[in-house]
C-alpha positions as a printed Julia matrix, in Angstrom:
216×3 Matrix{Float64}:
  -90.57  45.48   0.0
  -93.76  43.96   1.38
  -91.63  42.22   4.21
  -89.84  45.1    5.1
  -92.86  46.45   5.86
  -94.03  43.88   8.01
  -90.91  43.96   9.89
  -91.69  47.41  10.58
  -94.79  46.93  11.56
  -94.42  45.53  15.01
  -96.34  42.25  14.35
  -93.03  40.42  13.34
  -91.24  38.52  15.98
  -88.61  39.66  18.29
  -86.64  37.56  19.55
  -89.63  34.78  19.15
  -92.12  37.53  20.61
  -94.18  40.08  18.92
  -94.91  43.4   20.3
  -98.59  42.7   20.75
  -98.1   39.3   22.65
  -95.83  41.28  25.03
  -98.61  43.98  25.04
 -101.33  41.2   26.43
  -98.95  39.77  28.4
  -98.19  43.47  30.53
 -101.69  44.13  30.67
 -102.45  41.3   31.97
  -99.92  42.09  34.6
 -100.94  45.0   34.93
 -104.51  44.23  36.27
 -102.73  41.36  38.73
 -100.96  44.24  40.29
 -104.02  46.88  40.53
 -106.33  44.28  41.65
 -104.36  43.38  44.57
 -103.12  46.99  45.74
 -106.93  48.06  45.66
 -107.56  44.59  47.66
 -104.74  45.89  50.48
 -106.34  49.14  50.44
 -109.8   47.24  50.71
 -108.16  45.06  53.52
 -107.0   48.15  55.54
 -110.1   50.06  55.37
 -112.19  47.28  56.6
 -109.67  46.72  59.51
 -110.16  50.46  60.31
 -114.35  49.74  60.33
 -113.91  46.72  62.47
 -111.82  48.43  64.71
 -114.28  51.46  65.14
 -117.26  48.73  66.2
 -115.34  47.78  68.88
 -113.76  44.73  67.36
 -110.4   43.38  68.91
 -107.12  43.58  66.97
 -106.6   39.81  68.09
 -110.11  38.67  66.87
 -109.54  40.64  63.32
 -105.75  39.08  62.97
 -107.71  35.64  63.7
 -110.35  36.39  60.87
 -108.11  38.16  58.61
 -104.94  35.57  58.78
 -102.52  38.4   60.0
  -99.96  38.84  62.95
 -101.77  41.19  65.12
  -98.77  43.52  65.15
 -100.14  44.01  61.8
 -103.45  44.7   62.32
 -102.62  47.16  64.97
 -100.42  49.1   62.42
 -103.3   49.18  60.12
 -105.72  50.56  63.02
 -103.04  52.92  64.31
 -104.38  55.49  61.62
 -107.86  55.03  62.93
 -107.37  56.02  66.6
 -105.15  58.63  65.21
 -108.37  60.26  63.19
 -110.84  60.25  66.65
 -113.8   58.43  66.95
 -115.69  58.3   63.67
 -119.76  57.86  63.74
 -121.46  54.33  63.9
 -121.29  52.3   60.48
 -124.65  51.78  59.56
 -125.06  48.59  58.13
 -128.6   48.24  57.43
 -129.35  47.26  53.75
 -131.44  49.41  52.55
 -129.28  52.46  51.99
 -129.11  54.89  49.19
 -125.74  56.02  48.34
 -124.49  55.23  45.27
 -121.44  52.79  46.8
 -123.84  50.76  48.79
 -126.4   50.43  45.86
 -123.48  49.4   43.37
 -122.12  46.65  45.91
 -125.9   45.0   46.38
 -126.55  45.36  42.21
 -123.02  43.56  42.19
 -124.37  40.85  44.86
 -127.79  40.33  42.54
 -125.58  39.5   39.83
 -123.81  37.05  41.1
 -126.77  35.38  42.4
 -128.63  35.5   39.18
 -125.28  33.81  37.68
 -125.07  31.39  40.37
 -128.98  30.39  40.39
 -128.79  29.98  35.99
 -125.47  27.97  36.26
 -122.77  30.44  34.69
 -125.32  30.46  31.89
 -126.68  34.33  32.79
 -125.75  37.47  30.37
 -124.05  38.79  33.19
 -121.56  35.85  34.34
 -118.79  37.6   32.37
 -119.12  41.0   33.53
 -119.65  39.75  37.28
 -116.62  37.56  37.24
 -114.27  40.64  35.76
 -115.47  42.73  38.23
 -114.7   40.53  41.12
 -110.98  39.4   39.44
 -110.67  43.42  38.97
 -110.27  43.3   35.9
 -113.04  45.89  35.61
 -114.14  48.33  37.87
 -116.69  50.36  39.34
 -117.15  53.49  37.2
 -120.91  54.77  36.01
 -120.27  53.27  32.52
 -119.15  49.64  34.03
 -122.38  50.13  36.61
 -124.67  51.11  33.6
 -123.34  47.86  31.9
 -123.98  45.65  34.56
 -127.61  46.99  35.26
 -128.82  46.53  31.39
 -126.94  42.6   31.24
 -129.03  41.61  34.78
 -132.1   43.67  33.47
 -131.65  41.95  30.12
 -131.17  38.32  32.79
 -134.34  39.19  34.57
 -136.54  39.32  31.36
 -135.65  36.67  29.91
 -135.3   33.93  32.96
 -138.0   35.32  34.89
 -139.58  31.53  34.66
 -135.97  30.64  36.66
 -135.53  33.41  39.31
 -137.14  34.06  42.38
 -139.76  37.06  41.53
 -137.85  38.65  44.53
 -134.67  39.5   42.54
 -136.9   41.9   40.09
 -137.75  43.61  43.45
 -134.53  44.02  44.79
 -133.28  44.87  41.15
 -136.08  47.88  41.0
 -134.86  49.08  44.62
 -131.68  49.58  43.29
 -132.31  51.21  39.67
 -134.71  53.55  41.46
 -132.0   54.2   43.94
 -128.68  54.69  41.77
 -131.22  57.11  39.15
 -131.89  59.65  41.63
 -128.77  60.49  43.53
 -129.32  60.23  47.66
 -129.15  63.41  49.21
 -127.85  61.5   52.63
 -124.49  60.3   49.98
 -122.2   62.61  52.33
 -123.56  61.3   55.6
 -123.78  57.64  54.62
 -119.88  57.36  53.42
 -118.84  59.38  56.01
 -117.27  55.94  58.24
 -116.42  54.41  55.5
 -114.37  54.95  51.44
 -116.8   54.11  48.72
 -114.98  50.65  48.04
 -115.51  49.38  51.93
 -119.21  50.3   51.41
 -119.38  48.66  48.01
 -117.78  45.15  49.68
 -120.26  45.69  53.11
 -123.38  46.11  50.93
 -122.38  43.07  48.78
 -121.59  40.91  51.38
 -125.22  41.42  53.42
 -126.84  41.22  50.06
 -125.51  38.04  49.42
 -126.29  36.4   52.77
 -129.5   38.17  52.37
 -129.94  35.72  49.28
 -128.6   32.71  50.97
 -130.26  33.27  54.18
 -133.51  33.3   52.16
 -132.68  30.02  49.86
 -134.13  27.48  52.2
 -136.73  28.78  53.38
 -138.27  31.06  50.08
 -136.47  31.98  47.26
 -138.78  34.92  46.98
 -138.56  36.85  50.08
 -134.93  38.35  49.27
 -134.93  41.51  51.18
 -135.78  45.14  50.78
């Protein structure tokens, strides 16, 4: 009777796999596949951004490792739309996008400066794989684990990372009212991967010289 059961269950083998080892296996898939159609998406946007400062289709195709028949299909829907306004790509912005993509940055380079050893190395690294994403729970996560980092490594990290850290809790708590205007040239991913990029060469600009002057 017992076994009966248990071959009802699921959990029994079939055909030398179980339902739930086919389950992991899926969803495992599964965020493969999602991770790289929001990384094409990614891709295209950007080549629509580069291609509204000015950029040429050859020099992208160079940087991005594509045929420039490509690239040009990918800006066609750009030139289609008009001009769009100037990118603004100075740091300190305050829509939420922007602010998520340099809190991202921050916690990679607290992980990087402690060695894989920081409370946030797990939740950084799933994020970047895309196995997580960017939702206000997952960014509510990530700001208590490199809070959490900060307090208790502040012997180890440049004093400039708190500063940066507050510049970006104060931001993402009250909501800009320029959010409209600021995504307006770009989607809310392209902004997130531009203000995590200049964030992070913020940081490594800064290494040599003073690990505590890391930017507004």
């Amino acid at each position: 009777m017992a076994s009966g059961r248990k071959r009802r269950s699921g959990r029994q083998p079939a055909q030398g796999l179980t339902e739930e080892q086919a389950g992991r296996m899926l969803a495992g898939m599964n965020e493969v596949i999602r991770a790289g159609e929001e990384a094409r998406a990614l891709r295209t946007e950007l080549i629509r951004l580069l291609t509204g400062l000015g950029w040429t289709q050859e020099r992208i195709a160079r940087l991005a490792d594509m045929s420039q028949p490509a690239v040009s299909r990918h800006a066609a829907k750009h030139h289609a739309n008009g001009p769009q306004p100037a990118a603004d790509l100075s740091l300190d912005q305050t829509d939420a996008p922007w602010l998520e993509g340099r809190l991202w940055a921050l916690a990679e380079a607290v992980s990087h400066t402690l060695d894989g050893a920081a409370r946030c190395t797990r939740y950084t690294d799933a994020l970047a794989r895309g196995r997580k994403r960017f939702t206000p729970g997952s960014v509510d996560a990530l700001r208590r684990l490199v809070e959490e980092d900060l307090r208790l490594h502040r012997a180890e990290l440049p004093r400039g990372y708190r500063d940066v850290y507050d510049r970006i809790s104060r931001g993402l708590d009250v909501p800009a009212r320029t959010a409209a205007t600021a995504t307006a040239t770009a989607g809310p991913s392209v902004r997130r991967a531009l203000a995590h990029r200049i964030q992070r060469d913020r940081f490594d600009d800064a290494a040599p010289a003073s690990r505590e002057d890391t930017g507004p």
